[in-house]
Coordinates of C-alpha atoms and ligand atoms in Angstrom, one line a residue:
M1 CA 115.0 100.2 100.5
K2 CA 113.4 100.9 103.9
L3 CA 110.4 98.9 105.6
Y4 CA 109.0 99.4 108.8
N5 CA 109.6 96.7 110.9
T6 CA 106.9 96.1 114.1
L7 CA 109.6 94.9 116.1
T8 CA 111.6 98.2 116.8
K9 CA 108.5 100.3 115.5
Q10 CA 110.9 102.6 113.0
K11 CA 111.7 101.9 108.6
E12 CA 114.7 100.0 108.5
E13 CA 117.1 99.4 105.4
F14 CA 116.5 96.2 104.3
V15 CA 119.5 93.9 104.6
P16 CA 119.2 90.1 103.7
V17 CA 120.4 87.5 106.0
H18 CA 121.5 85.6 102.9
E19 CA 122.8 88.1 100.2
G20 CA 120.5 88.2 97.2
K21 CA 117.7 86.0 98.5
V22 CA 114.4 86.7 100.4
G23 CA 112.8 84.3 102.4
M24 CA 109.3 85.4 103.8
Y25 CA 106.7 83.7 105.8
V26 CA 103.3 85.0 105.3
C27 CA 100.3 83.6 107.8
G28 CA 98.1 82.4 105.7
P29 CA 93.9 81.8 105.9
T30 CA 92.4 79.5 108.1
V31 CA 89.7 77.3 105.6
Y32 CA 86.7 76.7 106.1
N33 CA 84.6 78.9 104.3
Y34 CA 85.5 81.3 100.8
I35 CA 88.0 84.1 102.1
H36 CA 86.3 87.2 102.6
I37 CA 87.8 90.6 101.5
G38 CA 89.7 90.9 104.8
N39 CA 91.9 88.2 104.3
A40 CA 92.7 88.9 100.2
R41 CA 94.2 92.4 101.9
P42 CA 98.1 90.5 102.9
M43 CA 97.4 88.1 100.2
I44 CA 97.6 91.1 98.1
V45 CA 100.2 93.3 99.7
F46 CA 102.3 90.5 100.4
D47 CA 102.4 89.5 96.6
T48 CA 103.4 93.2 95.9
V49 CA 105.9 92.6 98.6
R50 CA 107.5 89.9 96.7
R51 CA 107.6 91.0 93.5
Y52 CA 109.6 94.1 94.1
F53 CA 111.9 92.0 95.5
E54 CA 112.0 89.8 92.9
Y55 CA 112.0 92.9 90.3
K56 CA 115.2 94.2 92.1
G57 CA 116.6 91.1 91.4
Y58 CA 115.9 89.1 94.6
D59 CA 115.6 85.3 94.9
V60 CA 112.1 85.3 97.0
N61 CA 111.7 82.2 99.0
Y62 CA 107.6 82.6 99.7
V63 CA 105.9 80.7 102.1
S64 CA 102.5 80.3 103.5
N65 CA 100.6 78.4 105.3
F66 CA 97.1 77.2 105.0
T67 CA 95.9 76.3 108.5
D68 CA 93.7 73.1 107.5
V69 CA 92.8 71.9 111.2
D70 CA 91.4 74.3 113.4
D71 CA 87.8 74.1 115.6
K72 CA 86.3 76.2 113.1
I73 CA 87.3 73.4 110.5
I74 CA 85.7 71.0 112.8
K75 CA 82.1 72.9 113.5
K76 CA 81.7 73.2 110.1
A77 CA 82.6 69.5 109.1
I78 CA 79.9 68.5 112.0
E79 CA 77.1 70.9 110.3
E80 CA 77.9 69.1 106.9
G81 CA 78.3 65.8 108.0
V82 CA 82.0 65.0 106.6
D83 CA 85.1 65.0 107.6
A84 CA 87.4 67.9 108.3
Q85 CA 89.5 67.4 105.6
E86 CA 87.1 67.5 103.1
I87 CA 86.0 70.7 104.4
S88 CA 89.2 72.1 104.1
E89 CA 90.6 70.4 100.8
R90 CA 87.3 72.1 98.9
Y91 CA 88.3 75.6 100.2
I92 CA 91.8 75.1 99.5
A93 CA 90.8 75.0 96.3
E94 CA 88.4 77.7 96.3
C95 CA 91.1 80.0 98.1
K96 CA 93.6 79.1 95.2
K97 CA 91.0 80.2 92.2
D98 CA 90.5 83.4 94.5
M99 CA 94.1 83.9 94.3
D100 CA 94.5 83.5 90.6
G101 CA 92.2 85.9 89.9
M102 CA 94.0 88.2 92.1
N103 CA 97.0 87.7 90.4
I104 CA 99.1 86.5 92.9
K105 CA 101.9 84.5 92.3
P106 CA 101.9 80.8 93.3
A107 CA 103.9 80.2 96.9
T108 CA 106.9 78.5 96.3
K109 CA 105.4 76.4 98.9
N110 CA 101.9 76.5 100.8
P111 CA 102.8 74.0 103.7
L112 CA 99.7 72.4 105.2
A113 CA 99.1 72.0 108.8
T114 CA 98.2 68.3 108.4
E115 CA 100.8 67.6 106.8
E116 CA 103.6 69.0 109.0
I117 CA 102.7 67.4 112.4
C118 CA 106.0 65.6 113.1
G119 CA 107.9 68.4 112.6
M120 CA 105.4 70.2 115.2
V121 CA 106.2 67.4 117.7
D122 CA 110.0 67.5 117.2
M123 CA 109.8 71.5 118.3
I124 CA 107.7 70.6 121.1
Q125 CA 109.8 67.9 122.3
T126 CA 112.9 70.4 122.0
L127 CA 111.2 73.0 124.3
I128 CA 110.7 70.2 126.6
D129 CA 113.7 68.8 126.6
K130 CA 115.2 72.3 126.8
G131 CA 112.8 73.2 130.4
Y132 CA 110.6 75.4 128.1
A133 CA 107.6 73.5 128.2
Y134 CA 105.8 71.1 130.1
E135 CA 102.9 68.5 129.9
K136 CA 99.8 68.5 132.0
N137 CA 97.2 65.7 131.8
G138 CA 97.7 65.4 127.9
T139 CA 98.1 69.3 127.2
V140 CA 101.6 70.6 126.6
Y141 CA 102.1 74.4 127.5
F142 CA 104.6 76.8 127.1
R143 CA 106.4 78.1 130.3
T144 CA 106.5 81.9 128.9
R145 CA 107.5 83.0 131.9
K146 CA 111.1 81.7 131.2
F147 CA 111.1 83.3 127.7
K148 CA 113.0 86.7 129.2
N149 CA 111.8 88.5 125.6
Y150 CA 108.0 87.8 125.7
G151 CA 106.4 90.9 124.8
Q152 CA 109.1 92.8 122.4
L153 CA 106.6 92.4 119.6
S154 CA 103.6 93.7 120.9
K155 CA 105.5 96.0 123.0
K156 CA 103.5 94.5 126.2
N157 CA 104.9 93.4 129.8
L158 CA 104.5 90.3 130.8
D159 CA 103.4 91.3 134.7
D160 CA 100.8 93.7 133.4
M161 CA 99.4 90.6 131.4
R162 CA 99.6 88.7 134.2
A163 CA 97.9 91.2 136.3
G164 CA 94.6 91.3 133.9
I165 CA 93.3 87.4 133.9
R166 CA 91.5 86.0 136.1
I167 CA 93.1 82.0 136.8
A168 CA 90.3 79.5 137.6
V169 CA 91.8 77.3 140.9
S170 CA 90.9 74.5 138.7
D171 CA 93.9 75.8 136.3
E172 CA 96.4 73.3 135.4
K173 CA 98.9 76.0 133.9
E174 CA 101.8 76.9 136.0
D175 CA 101.2 80.6 134.9
A176 CA 97.9 82.3 133.7
M177 CA 100.6 83.9 130.4
D178 CA 101.3 80.0 129.6
F179 CA 99.8 79.0 126.2
V180 CA 99.2 75.4 124.5
L181 CA 101.6 73.6 121.8
W182 CA 99.7 70.2 122.0
K183 CA 96.2 69.7 123.4
P184 CA 94.5 66.0 123.8
K185 CA 92.3 64.5 121.7
K186 CA 88.2 65.4 121.8
E187 CA 85.7 62.7 120.6
G188 CA 85.2 62.9 117.1
E189 CA 87.6 65.1 116.3
P190 CA 91.1 64.5 113.9
A191 CA 94.1 63.4 116.3
W192 CA 97.7 62.5 115.5
V193 CA 99.5 59.9 117.7
S194 CA 102.5 61.7 120.0
P195 CA 104.8 61.1 123.3
W196 CA 101.8 63.1 125.4
G197 CA 98.8 61.0 123.9
E198 CA 96.7 61.6 120.9
G199 CA 95.7 65.1 120.4
R200 CA 96.8 67.9 118.1
P201 CA 99.0 70.7 117.6
G202 CA 98.1 74.4 119.1
W203 CA 98.0 76.9 116.0
H204 CA 101.2 79.4 116.9
I205 CA 103.4 76.1 116.6
E206 CA 102.2 75.4 112.9
C207 CA 104.1 78.5 111.8
S208 CA 107.3 78.6 114.0
E209 CA 107.6 74.6 112.2
M210 CA 107.0 76.0 108.8
S211 CA 109.3 78.5 108.6
K212 CA 112.0 76.5 109.9
K213 CA 111.8 73.6 107.7
Y214 CA 110.9 75.4 104.6
I215 CA 113.0 78.7 105.1
G216 CA 115.4 78.4 108.2
D217 CA 115.6 79.4 111.6
T218 CA 116.2 82.6 110.8
I219 CA 114.2 84.3 108.3
D220 CA 114.3 87.7 106.6
I221 CA 110.2 88.6 106.7
H222 CA 107.9 87.4 108.7
A223 CA 104.3 88.8 107.5
G224 CA 100.5 89.1 108.6
G225 CA 97.5 91.1 109.6
E226 CA 98.1 93.3 112.8
D227 CA 95.6 91.7 114.8
L228 CA 98.5 88.6 114.5
V229 CA 101.2 90.5 116.9
F230 CA 99.5 89.4 119.7
P231 CA 99.5 87.1 120.5
H232 CA 100.2 84.9 117.0
H233 CA 103.4 86.4 116.7
E234 CA 104.2 87.3 120.0
N235 CA 104.3 83.3 120.4
E236 CA 105.8 82.0 117.6
I237 CA 109.2 84.0 118.2
A238 CA 108.6 82.5 122.1
Q239 CA 108.8 79.1 120.6
S240 CA 111.2 79.9 117.3
E241 CA 113.8 81.4 119.5
C242 CA 113.8 79.0 122.5
C243 CA 113.8 76.0 120.3
N244 CA 116.8 77.1 118.1
G245 CA 118.6 79.7 119.8
V246 CA 118.9 82.6 117.4
P247 CA 116.5 85.6 116.3
F248 CA 113.8 84.3 114.4
A249 CA 112.5 86.8 112.1
K250 CA 115.3 89.8 111.0
Y251 CA 111.7 92.1 109.8
W252 CA 108.1 92.0 111.0
M253 CA 105.5 93.3 108.7
H254 CA 101.9 94.0 109.4
N255 CA 99.0 95.1 107.1
A256 CA 96.3 97.4 108.8
F257 CA 92.6 95.9 108.8
L258 CA 90.0 96.5 105.9
N259 CA 86.9 97.6 107.1
I260 CA 83.0 98.0 105.2
D261 CA 81.3 101.1 105.4
N262 CA 83.7 102.4 108.2
R263 CA 82.7 99.6 110.2
K264 CA 84.4 96.7 111.1
M265 CA 83.5 93.5 109.1
S266 CA 82.0 91.0 110.9
K267 CA 79.5 88.0 110.2
S268 CA 77.5 89.7 113.1
L269 CA 77.5 92.9 111.7
G270 CA 75.7 90.9 108.0
N271 CA 78.5 93.2 106.2
F272 CA 81.0 89.9 105.7
R273 CA 82.1 89.9 101.5
T274 CA 83.6 87.1 100.4
V275 CA 86.1 87.9 97.3
R276 CA 84.0 85.3 95.7
E277 CA 81.2 87.7 95.6
I278 CA 83.2 90.7 94.5
G279 CA 84.4 88.4 91.9
E280 CA 80.7 88.4 90.5
Q281 CA 80.6 92.1 89.8
Y282 CA 84.1 93.0 89.1
D283 CA 87.6 91.7 87.5
L284 CA 89.0 90.7 91.0
Q285 CA 92.2 93.1 89.3
V286 CA 90.0 96.0 90.5
L287 CA 89.7 94.4 93.8
R288 CA 94.0 94.2 93.7
F289 CA 94.0 97.8 92.4
F290 CA 91.9 99.4 94.9
M291 CA 94.0 98.0 97.9
L292 CA 96.8 98.9 96.5
N293 CA 95.7 102.5 96.4
A294 CA 96.3 103.0 100.2
H295 CA 99.8 102.2 101.9
Y296 CA 99.7 98.7 103.4
R297 CA 99.9 100.2 107.0
S298 CA 96.9 102.4 106.9
P299 CA 93.1 101.3 107.4
L300 CA 91.2 100.4 104.6
N301 CA 87.7 101.3 103.9
F302 CA 85.3 99.3 101.1
S303 CA 82.6 100.7 99.7
A304 CA 80.7 100.2 96.5
D305 CA 81.7 103.9 95.5
L306 CA 85.4 103.5 96.8
M307 CA 85.7 100.4 94.1
E308 CA 83.8 102.1 91.1
S309 CA 86.1 104.6 91.3
A310 CA 88.9 102.2 91.4
K311 CA 87.3 100.8 88.3
T312 CA 87.2 103.6 86.6
G313 CA 90.9 104.6 87.6
L314 CA 92.3 101.2 86.4
A315 CA 90.4 101.5 83.0
R316 CA 92.3 104.9 82.8
I317 CA 95.5 102.7 82.5
C318 CA 94.6 99.8 80.5
N319 CA 93.0 102.2 77.9
A320 CA 96.3 104.1 77.8
A321 CA 98.1 101.2 77.6
D322 CA 95.6 99.4 74.6
S323 CA 96.1 103.1 72.6
L324 CA 100.0 102.6 72.9
K325 CA 99.6 99.1 71.7
H326 CA 97.6 100.7 68.8
Y327 CA 99.9 103.0 68.2
A328 CA 103.0 100.5 68.3
G329 CA 101.5 98.4 65.8
A330 CA 101.2 101.2 63.4
A331 CA 104.1 103.5 64.3
K332 CA 107.0 104.0 61.4
E333 CA 110.8 102.9 61.9
A334 CA 112.2 106.0 62.3
E335 CA 114.8 107.6 64.7
M336 CA 113.6 109.3 67.8
T337 CA 112.3 113.2 67.3
A338 CA 114.1 115.5 70.0
E339 CA 110.3 115.7 71.4
E340 CA 110.3 112.3 72.1
M341 CA 114.0 112.0 73.5
T342 CA 112.5 114.5 76.3
A343 CA 109.4 113.0 76.8
L344 CA 111.0 109.4 77.5
E345 CA 113.6 111.1 79.3
E346 CA 110.3 112.2 81.6
A347 CA 109.0 108.7 81.5
K348 CA 112.6 107.4 82.7
N349 CA 112.5 109.7 85.7
L350 CA 109.2 108.5 86.6
A351 CA 110.5 104.9 86.6
K352 CA 112.7 106.1 89.2
K353 CA 110.6 108.0 91.0
F354 CA 107.8 104.8 91.1
D355 CA 111.0 102.8 92.8
D356 CA 111.5 105.6 94.7
A357 CA 108.1 105.2 96.5
M358 CA 108.4 101.7 96.9
D359 CA 111.5 101.9 98.4
D360 CA 110.1 103.3 101.1
D361 CA 108.4 100.9 102.7
F362 CA 106.5 99.8 99.7
N363 CA 103.9 102.8 98.9
T364 CA 102.2 101.5 96.4
A365 CA 100.0 104.5 96.8
D366 CA 102.1 107.1 96.1
A367 CA 103.9 104.0 93.3
I368 CA 100.2 104.5 91.0
S369 CA 100.0 107.7 91.3
V370 CA 103.7 107.5 89.2
V371 CA 101.6 105.5 86.8
F372 CA 99.2 107.7 86.2
E373 CA 101.5 110.4 85.6
L374 CA 102.9 108.4 82.8
V375 CA 99.6 107.8 81.4
R376 CA 99.1 111.4 81.7
L377 CA 102.6 112.1 79.6
A378 CA 101.6 109.1 77.5
N379 CA 98.1 110.4 76.3
S380 CA 99.7 114.4 75.2
N381 CA 103.0 112.7 73.7
V382 CA 102.0 109.7 71.3
N383 CA 99.7 109.8 68.3
E384 CA 100.0 108.3 65.1
D385 CA 103.3 109.9 64.0
G386 CA 105.0 108.3 66.8
T387 CA 108.0 106.5 65.9
K388 CA 107.8 103.2 66.9
A389 CA 111.0 102.8 69.1
F390 CA 109.2 105.8 71.6
V391 CA 105.8 103.9 71.3
Q392 CA 107.1 101.0 72.4
S393 CA 109.1 102.4 75.3
L394 CA 106.3 103.9 77.2
L395 CA 103.9 100.9 76.7
D396 CA 106.9 98.6 78.1
E397 CA 107.4 101.4 80.9
L398 CA 103.3 101.5 81.6
L399 CA 103.8 97.4 81.6
E400 CA 106.1 96.9 83.6
L401 CA 105.3 98.9 86.3
G402 CA 102.0 97.4 86.4
D403 CA 103.7 93.8 86.1
I404 CA 105.6 94.9 89.8
L405 CA 102.1 96.0 91.0
G406 CA 101.0 92.7 89.9
L407 CA 98.6 94.4 87.6
V408 CA 97.9 93.5 83.7
F409 CA 96.9 96.8 82.4
E410 CA 94.6 95.6 79.2
T411 CA 91.4 96.2 78.6
K412 CA 89.3 92.9 79.3
E413 CA 85.8 91.9 78.0
E414 CA 83.4 93.3 80.6
I415 CA 82.4 90.5 83.1
Ligands
AMP501 P1 92.2 84.2 109.6 O1 92.2 83.1 108.3 O2 91.5 84.7 110.5 O3 94.0 83.7 110.3 O4 93.2 85.4 108.5 C1 93.7 85.4 107.3 C2 95.3 86.6 107.6 O5 94.0 87.5 107.3 C3 95.6 86.9 108.5 O6 96.6 87.6 108.2 C4 94.8 88.4 109.4 O7 95.4 88.9 109.8 C5 94.0 88.9 108.1 N1 93.0 89.4 108.4 C6 91.6 88.9 108.6 N2 90.8 89.9 108.4 C7 91.4 91.1 108.1 C8 90.7 92.3 107.9 N3 89.6 92.7 107.6 N4 91.3 93.2 107.6 C9 93.2 92.7 106.8 N5 93.2 91.7 107.0 C10 92.2 90.7 107.6
ZN502 ZN1 101.1 82.6 111.6

């Protein structure tokens, strides 16, 4: 099984840290609104990665956080005149409803930043004790230049980056590239007690602490959208490796971005679509199917036309599964015919082809083409004369391939 590792920029054979187990951490959303269809891409992609590992027999520990303290949450809370926790709790609940609609399996653990402050404080203290961090006026900074491997993930050179930054004279940082681990309290904002005064953690330390606590010092896979490579994941590596003294993640996986009508999705362009809106128009399985029709490392364009063709494609598979179910119910218990045995052999080859596609860096686009091949095989070989064993085997195979992709192949009532 091969996957593309952003760290080495090549496809590598997957070798787990602990035999038979996969520990994966996926950066989750900041919860201040309904999630948008861009946020849905890593959820769908990495849920499919998880399902494939499970199908291969691995025991997967899947951890994905909710960032529930952040400037955007605080701003929304002030606008609505409620406290920040009310906002984050509301949108975590809404996000879970959307995830359910997209058939995303519940994570082993969804840690919340606000419940992990103690662990983050401990980590920051360790970094200070080891000389990798320093405090100035209630803010704690990471001493970037002390970490020799900084830039390894994003392939950036620290000196080039530093040259591009203008430092204000008043800047209290030792170096322009130092980043914040802890920031002091501002009036009206949520804050926690720490050795450096009341305040709250920076965003990056959250994921370093949670992956350490819920998976371990070295994890198998760390994942998220490609916008997170720099600075978020680069900073996570620096914090974790300096604190723990061992490599952080063996494999780094990043999904490419989802655009709308060939343009970047953004609030200012007014082309921002939430999963909730799509769910009013379509069964969210169609959204999942649409996303998996592309390789996760290819940019993906969302448009009404493409969603319609995804709907039609999925319906074709569901219709095939419906008729197999129908024929299986009525089929006779008899020995398979020679033709059926040949067709079943072909079906088994297709299952192997499906695995080959998934083994090649989770190529769901090719895997879905194989599902269509199986549908064609079923449509041209099954009728009311089919034997039970044959029809049921084809049906089981089709449903199993669907299950690996997180798709339930059955026709649902129109919504
Ligand atoms: P955020 O709440 O912005 O931190 O995003 C949560 C996750 O969604 C991260 O893994 C992002 O990389 C990912 N993400 C955000 N926008 C998009 C997009 N347009 N396409 C694909 N992934 C995205
Ligand atoms: Zn993260």
